[in-house]
mmCIF file of C-alpha atoms in Angstrom:
data_model
loop_
_atom_site.group_PDB
_atom_site.id
_atom_site.type_symbol
_atom_site.label_atom_id
_atom_site.label_comp_id
_atom_site.label_asym_id
_atom_site.label_seq_id
_atom_site.Cartn_x
_atom_site.Cartn_y
_atom_site.Cartn_z
ATOM 1 C CA MET A 1 13.170 -8.424 -11.635
ATOM 2 C CA LYS A 2 10.675 -7.332 -8.993
ATOM 3 C CA THR A 3 11.709 -6.480 -5.442
ATOM 4 C CA LEU A 4 10.436 -7.549 -2.031
ATOM 5 C CA SER A 5 11.162 -5.236 0.888
ATOM 6 C CA VAL A 6 11.323 -6.969 4.269
ATOM 7 C CA VAL A 7 10.859 -4.338 6.987
ATOM 8 C CA ILE A 8 11.704 -5.291 10.573
ATOM 9 C CA PRO A 9 11.477 -2.888 13.542
ATOM 10 C CA ALA A 10 13.972 -3.570 16.305
ATOM 11 C CA LEU A 11 14.692 -2.320 19.817
ATOM 12 C CA ASN A 12 17.375 -4.192 21.762
ATOM 13 C CA GLU A 13 16.884 -7.463 19.868
ATOM 14 C CA GLU A 14 20.464 -8.744 19.736
ATOM 15 C CA ARG A 15 19.348 -12.221 20.856
ATOM 16 C CA GLY A 16 17.062 -12.730 17.885
ATOM 17 C CA ILE A 17 17.853 -10.422 14.997
ATOM 18 C CA GLY A 18 20.692 -12.474 13.490
ATOM 19 C CA ASP A 19 18.660 -15.691 13.346
ATOM 20 C CA VAL A 20 15.637 -13.808 12.011
ATOM 21 C CA LEU A 21 17.630 -12.435 9.095
ATOM 22 C CA LYS A 22 19.061 -15.866 8.330
ATOM 23 C CA CYS A 23 15.504 -17.240 8.053
ATOM 24 C CA ILE A 24 14.526 -14.937 5.190
ATOM 25 C CA PRO A 25 14.472 -17.250 2.117
ATOM 26 C CA ILE A 26 16.372 -14.971 -0.247
ATOM 27 C CA LYS A 27 17.336 -17.783 -2.649
ATOM 28 C CA GLU A 28 13.769 -19.068 -3.010
ATOM 29 C CA LEU A 29 12.492 -15.531 -3.508
ATOM 30 C CA LYS A 30 15.028 -14.965 -6.267
ATOM 31 C CA GLU A 31 13.787 -18.118 -7.984
ATOM 32 C CA LEU A 32 10.308 -16.543 -7.941
ATOM 33 C CA GLY A 33 11.705 -13.480 -9.671
ATOM 34 C CA TYR A 34 12.108 -11.259 -6.603
ATOM 35 C CA ALA A 35 15.228 -9.525 -5.383
ATOM 36 C CA THR A 36 15.073 -8.967 -1.620
ATOM 37 C CA GLU A 37 16.017 -5.859 0.298
ATOM 38 C CA VAL A 38 16.025 -6.171 4.083
ATOM 39 C CA LEU A 39 15.525 -3.059 6.215
ATOM 40 C CA VAL A 40 16.002 -3.197 9.974
ATOM 41 C CA ILE A 41 14.580 -0.100 11.633
ATOM 42 C CA ASP A 42 16.569 0.520 14.779
ATOM 43 C CA ASN A 43 14.383 2.380 17.259
ATOM 44 C CA GLY A 44 17.002 3.330 19.815
ATOM 45 C CA SER A 45 18.792 0.072 20.648
ATOM 46 C CA ARG A 46 21.540 0.174 23.238
ATOM 47 C CA ASP A 47 22.868 -3.287 22.474
ATOM 48 C CA GLU A 48 24.440 -4.882 19.398
ATOM 49 C CA THR A 49 21.210 -5.082 17.365
ATOM 50 C CA PRO A 50 22.190 -2.688 14.525
ATOM 51 C CA HIS A 51 25.701 -4.145 14.215
ATOM 52 C CA ILE A 52 24.410 -7.723 14.021
ATOM 53 C CA ALA A 53 21.818 -6.652 11.456
ATOM 54 C CA ARG A 54 24.469 -5.090 9.215
ATOM 55 C CA ARG A 55 26.702 -8.148 9.503
ATOM 56 C CA ASN A 56 23.804 -10.238 8.255
ATOM 57 C CA GLY A 57 23.194 -8.136 5.164
ATOM 58 C CA ALA A 58 20.441 -5.776 6.317
ATOM 59 C CA ARG A 59 20.292 -2.055 5.675
ATOM 60 C CA VAL A 60 19.829 -0.368 9.043
ATOM 61 C CA ILE A 61 17.597 2.686 9.211
ATOM 62 C CA ILE A 62 17.877 4.722 12.411
ATOM 63 C CA GLN A 63 14.548 6.008 13.744
ATOM 64 C CA PRO A 64 15.380 7.904 16.951
ATOM 65 C CA ILE A 65 11.725 8.713 17.697
ATOM 66 C CA ARG A 66 10.457 5.800 19.769
ATOM 67 C CA GLY A 67 7.301 3.985 18.800
ATOM 68 C CA TYR A 68 6.280 0.852 16.908
ATOM 69 C CA GLY A 69 4.360 2.883 14.361
ATOM 70 C CA ASN A 70 7.142 5.438 13.998
ATOM 71 C CA ALA A 71 9.585 2.645 13.219
ATOM 72 C CA TYR A 72 7.337 1.233 10.517
ATOM 73 C CA LYS A 73 6.671 4.624 8.952
ATOM 74 C CA ALA A 74 10.429 5.152 8.619
ATOM 75 C CA GLY A 75 10.762 1.684 7.118
ATOM 76 C CA PHE A 76 7.984 2.145 4.588
ATOM 77 C CA ALA A 77 9.397 5.536 3.586
ATOM 78 C CA ASN A 78 12.712 3.865 2.738
ATOM 79 C CA ALA A 79 11.342 0.676 1.166
ATOM 80 C CA THR A 80 11.548 0.390 -2.619
ATOM 81 C CA GLY A 81 9.972 -3.019 -3.182
ATOM 82 C CA ASP A 82 6.867 -3.865 -5.179
ATOM 83 C CA ILE A 83 5.738 -5.833 -2.120
ATOM 84 C CA ILE A 84 6.429 -5.142 1.557
ATOM 85 C CA ALA A 85 6.625 -7.903 4.166
ATOM 86 C CA THR A 86 6.928 -7.257 7.881
ATOM 87 C CA GLY A 87 7.626 -9.128 11.090
ATOM 88 C CA ASP A 88 9.342 -8.763 14.429
ATOM 89 C CA ALA A 89 13.017 -9.184 15.243
ATOM 90 C CA ASP A 90 12.459 -11.748 17.991
ATOM 91 C CA MET A 91 12.035 -15.049 16.096
ATOM 92 C CA THR A 92 8.263 -15.190 16.603
ATOM 93 C CA TYR A 93 7.232 -14.869 12.938
ATOM 94 C CA PRO A 94 7.939 -17.445 10.179
ATOM 95 C CA PHE A 95 9.614 -15.485 7.377
ATOM 96 C CA GLU A 96 10.079 -18.714 5.454
ATOM 97 C CA ILE A 97 6.432 -18.487 4.332
ATOM 98 C CA LEU A 98 7.163 -15.475 2.122
ATOM 99 C CA PRO A 99 7.522 -17.306 -1.231
ATOM 100 C CA GLY A 100 4.130 -18.950 -0.772
ATOM 101 C CA VAL A 101 2.469 -15.694 0.249
ATOM 102 C CA ILE A 102 3.904 -13.826 -2.727
ATOM 103 C CA HIS A 103 2.581 -16.588 -4.958
ATOM 104 C CA MET A 104 -0.885 -15.973 -3.459
ATOM 105 C CA ILE A 105 -0.614 -12.257 -4.178
ATOM 106 C CA GLU A 106 0.389 -12.854 -7.767
ATOM 107 C CA GLU A 107 -2.081 -15.644 -8.519
ATOM 108 C CA GLU A 108 -5.120 -14.357 -6.610
ATOM 109 C CA GLY A 109 -4.578 -10.613 -6.781
ATOM 110 C CA TYR A 110 -4.549 -9.801 -3.089
ATOM 111 C CA ASP A 111 -3.465 -6.326 -2.021
ATOM 112 C CA PHE A 112 -3.013 -7.079 1.679
ATOM 113 C CA ILE A 113 -2.473 -10.365 3.533
ATOM 114 C CA ASN A 114 -2.663 -10.518 7.316
ATOM 115 C CA THR A 115 -1.390 -13.441 9.369
ATOM 116 C CA ASP A 116 -3.355 -15.209 12.093
ATOM 117 C CA ARG A 117 -1.346 -16.329 15.126
ATOM 118 C CA LEU A 118 -4.284 -17.307 17.297
ATOM 119 C CA THR A 119 -5.998 -20.180 15.474
ATOM 120 C CA THR A 120 -3.011 -22.528 15.782
ATOM 121 C CA LEU A 121 -1.323 -20.896 18.792
ATOM 122 C CA LYS A 122 0.747 -23.120 21.073
ATOM 123 C CA PRO A 123 0.399 -22.332 24.814
ATOM 124 C CA GLU A 124 4.107 -21.713 25.328
ATOM 125 C CA ALA A 125 4.278 -19.071 22.583
ATOM 126 C CA MET A 126 2.162 -16.401 24.298
ATOM 127 C CA GLU A 127 1.142 -15.532 27.847
ATOM 128 C CA GLY A 128 -2.498 -16.187 28.680
ATOM 129 C CA SER A 129 -3.213 -12.529 29.401
ATOM 130 C CA HIS A 130 -1.854 -11.564 25.983
ATOM 131 C CA VAL A 131 -3.981 -14.246 24.295
ATOM 132 C CA TRP A 132 -7.174 -12.906 25.844
ATOM 133 C CA GLY A 133 -6.148 -9.336 25.176
ATOM 134 C CA ASN A 134 -5.589 -10.133 21.500
ATOM 135 C CA LYS A 135 -8.929 -11.922 21.250
ATOM 136 C CA LEU A 136 -10.844 -9.083 22.881
ATOM 137 C CA LEU A 137 -9.213 -6.489 20.622
ATOM 138 C CA THR A 138 -10.044 -8.612 17.583
ATOM 139 C CA ILE A 139 -13.684 -8.819 18.687
ATOM 140 C CA GLY A 140 -13.735 -5.047 19.106
ATOM 141 C CA THR A 141 -12.286 -4.568 15.623
ATOM 142 C CA ARG A 142 -14.911 -6.904 14.144
ATOM 143 C CA VAL A 143 -17.791 -5.118 15.858
ATOM 144 C CA LEU A 144 -16.652 -1.570 15.086
ATOM 145 C CA PHE A 145 -15.379 -2.058 11.537
ATOM 146 C CA HIS A 146 -16.989 -5.310 10.286
ATOM 147 C CA TRP A 147 -13.438 -6.623 9.992
ATOM 148 C CA PRO A 148 -13.856 -10.334 9.159
ATOM 149 C CA TYR A 149 -10.575 -11.898 10.325
ATOM 150 C CA ASN A 150 -9.167 -13.625 13.421
ATOM 151 C CA ASP A 151 -6.117 -11.628 14.549
ATOM 152 C CA SER A 152 -6.232 -7.834 14.550
ATOM 153 C CA GLN A 153 -2.913 -7.516 16.408
ATOM 154 C CA SER A 154 -0.609 -9.759 14.366
ATOM 155 C CA GLY A 155 2.701 -8.114 13.494
ATOM 156 C CA MET A 156 3.277 -9.895 10.181
ATOM 157 C CA TRP A 157 1.640 -8.467 7.075
ATOM 158 C CA ILE A 158 2.464 -8.719 3.384
ATOM 159 C CA PHE A 159 1.058 -6.124 1.026
ATOM 160 C CA LYS A 160 1.569 -4.253 -2.231
ATOM 161 C CA ARG A 161 3.604 -1.132 -1.536
ATOM 162 C CA LYS A 162 1.474 0.972 -3.872
ATOM 163 C CA ILE A 163 -1.516 0.827 -1.480
ATOM 164 C CA TRP A 164 0.400 2.492 1.376
ATOM 165 C CA LYS A 165 -0.155 5.975 -0.061
ATOM 166 C CA ASP A 166 -3.929 5.435 0.107
ATOM 167 C CA LEU A 167 -4.013 4.377 3.762
ATOM 168 C CA ASP A 168 -4.582 6.988 6.457
ATOM 169 C CA VAL A 169 -2.542 5.384 9.231
ATOM 170 C CA ARG A 170 -1.808 7.873 12.005
ATOM 171 C CA ALA A 171 -0.777 5.773 15.029
ATOM 172 C CA SER A 172 2.811 6.169 16.171
ATOM 173 C CA GLY A 173 2.820 3.309 18.702
ATOM 174 C CA MET A 174 1.395 -0.192 19.072
ATOM 175 C CA PRO A 175 -2.055 0.646 17.587
ATOM 176 C CA PHE A 176 -0.303 1.035 14.219
ATOM 177 C CA SER A 177 -0.811 -2.690 13.597
ATOM 178 C CA GLN A 178 -4.576 -2.685 13.997
ATOM 179 C CA GLU A 179 -4.972 0.639 12.193
ATOM 180 C CA LEU A 180 -3.083 -0.599 9.129
ATOM 181 C CA LYS A 181 -5.410 -3.594 8.834
ATOM 182 C CA ILE A 182 -8.526 -1.503 9.401
ATOM 183 C CA GLU A 183 -7.470 0.964 6.721
ATOM 184 C CA ALA A 184 -6.738 -1.756 4.152
ATOM 185 C CA HIS A 185 -10.193 -3.212 4.827
ATOM 186 C CA VAL A 186 -12.298 -0.020 4.895
ATOM 187 C CA ARG A 187 -10.569 1.388 1.798
ATOM 188 C CA GLY A 188 -11.807 -1.586 -0.174
ATOM 189 C CA PHE A 189 -8.540 -3.322 -0.985
ATOM 190 C CA LYS A 190 -8.590 -7.052 -1.591
ATOM 191 C CA CYS A 191 -7.549 -8.556 1.759
ATOM 192 C CA THR A 192 -7.254 -11.998 3.285
ATOM 193 C CA GLU A 193 -5.700 -13.735 6.281
ATOM 194 C CA ILE A 194 -3.643 -16.903 6.599
ATOM 195 C CA PRO A 195 -2.793 -18.942 9.713
ATOM 196 C CA ILE A 196 0.850 -19.093 10.787
ATOM 197 C CA GLU A 197 2.947 -20.759 13.452
ATOM 198 C CA TYR A 198 3.719 -18.142 16.079
ATOM 199 C CA ARG A 199 6.860 -19.034 18.034
ATOM 200 C CA VAL A 200 8.386 -18.460 21.442
ATOM 201 C CA ARG A 201 10.044 -15.089 21.679
ATOM 202 C CA ALA A 202 13.824 -14.687 21.851
ATOM 203 C CA GLY A 203 14.625 -11.972 24.368
ATOM 204 C CA GLU A 204 12.652 -9.791 26.732
ATOM 205 C CA VAL A 205 8.911 -9.260 26.299
ATOM 206 C CA LYS A 206 8.260 -5.522 25.910
ATOM 207 C CA LEU A 207 4.458 -5.477 25.820
ATOM 208 C CA ASN A 208 2.571 -4.170 28.830
ATOM 209 C CA THR A 209 -0.752 -6.005 28.814
ATOM 210 C CA PHE A 210 -2.786 -3.359 30.644
ATOM 211 C CA LYS A 211 -1.169 -0.183 29.292
ATOM 212 C CA ASP A 212 -0.962 -1.344 25.677
ATOM 213 C CA GLY A 213 -4.424 -2.886 25.844
ATOM 214 C CA ILE A 214 -6.031 0.338 27.067
ATOM 215 C CA GLY A 215 -4.137 2.276 24.405
ATOM 216 C CA ASN A 216 -5.399 -0.022 21.665
ATOM 217 C CA VAL A 217 -9.007 0.117 22.890
ATOM 218 C CA THR A 218 -8.890 3.921 23.028
ATOM 219 C CA HIS A 219 -7.442 3.988 19.533
ATOM 220 C CA LEU A 220 -10.195 1.706 18.190
ATOM 221 C CA LEU A 221 -12.890 4.056 19.476
ATOM 222 C CA ARG A 222 -11.180 7.129 18.036
ATOM 223 C CA LYS A 223 -10.656 5.338 14.736
ATOM 224 C CA ARG A 224 -14.331 4.450 14.565
ATOM 225 C CA VAL A 225 -15.218 8.136 14.877
ATOM 226 C CA GLN A 226 -12.606 9.078 12.264
ATOM 227 C CA VAL A 227 -13.784 6.461 9.759
ATOM 228 C CA GLY A 228 -17.417 7.440 10.304
ATOM 229 C CA ALA A 229 -16.659 11.111 9.707
ATOM 230 C CA SER A 230 -14.604 10.292 6.613
ATOM 231 C CA SER A 231 -17.376 8.115 5.182
ATOM 232 C CA GLN A 232 -19.965 10.848 5.761
ATOM 233 C CA HIS A 233 -17.680 13.374 4.069
ATOM 234 C CA ARG A 234 -17.347 11.120 1.004
ATOM 235 C CA ARG A 235 -21.124 10.662 0.901
ATOM 236 C CA ASP A 236 -21.642 14.418 1.104
ATOM 237 C CA LEU A 237 -19.233 14.962 -1.771
ATOM 238 C CA GLY A 238 -21.109 12.368 -3.803
ATOM 239 C CA GLU A 239 -24.412 14.094 -3.151
ATOM 240 C CA VAL A 240 -22.937 17.425 -4.242
ATOM 241 C CA GLU A 241 -21.599 15.846 -7.411
ATOM 242 C CA ARG A 242 -24.983 14.290 -8.208
ATOM 243 C CA GLU A 243 -26.937 17.507 -7.486
ATOM 244 C CA PRO A 244 -28.469 18.746 -10.772
ATOM 245 C CA GLU A 245 -27.295 22.075 -12.072
ATOM 246 C CA LYS A 246 -29.693 24.966 -11.661
ATOM 247 C CA GLU A 247 -30.711 26.814 -14.766
#
């Protein structure tokens, strides 16, 4: 039997984490031939988040170094599944779609599937400033990396674990999400995006529109330089390899 690893970062999410874990369709996944391991990455919670997660069957990984990206890196390092699925601990992402998404991966051979919150977004699910921030960052990602999708900041992705080793994802904070998608795209993996229903958050909103937005924009520009330098290096290596031997 194959295994799906569901990796969920959490910081003071006691209001949502229990219901999130109950939404993971473990029975339906088993019928598809997948055992499910659930990893909650506790990133320094001071409430009951880790205890509630354990009571609901999750394995809790403690990542004391704060940061969205740091939490995910700890989760991916501990995941053993053939496929990794992610999402937040605040009830915003629909984990019940996982059987259908895994079917897509198996039938159509996708390596990485992103989810699009923005196409069908309901007004009450996201503040207006966050909507525009997400749209502007997506436009920036399209322009800089020819990334063809609608939501560069979505926090729900499903991908084959084996590709993780080939992705050069360096961000330790919020830019981790956009960098992961950029890497999957520029490395040539088979990617797609599906629309989802994004829901009203349970608990306190932690995003800072201005601070996080500036951080993501700065990261995009640095990533563009990094990808350009890496591409030139690969081209140079190719030219060396094709250079005829001197007699």
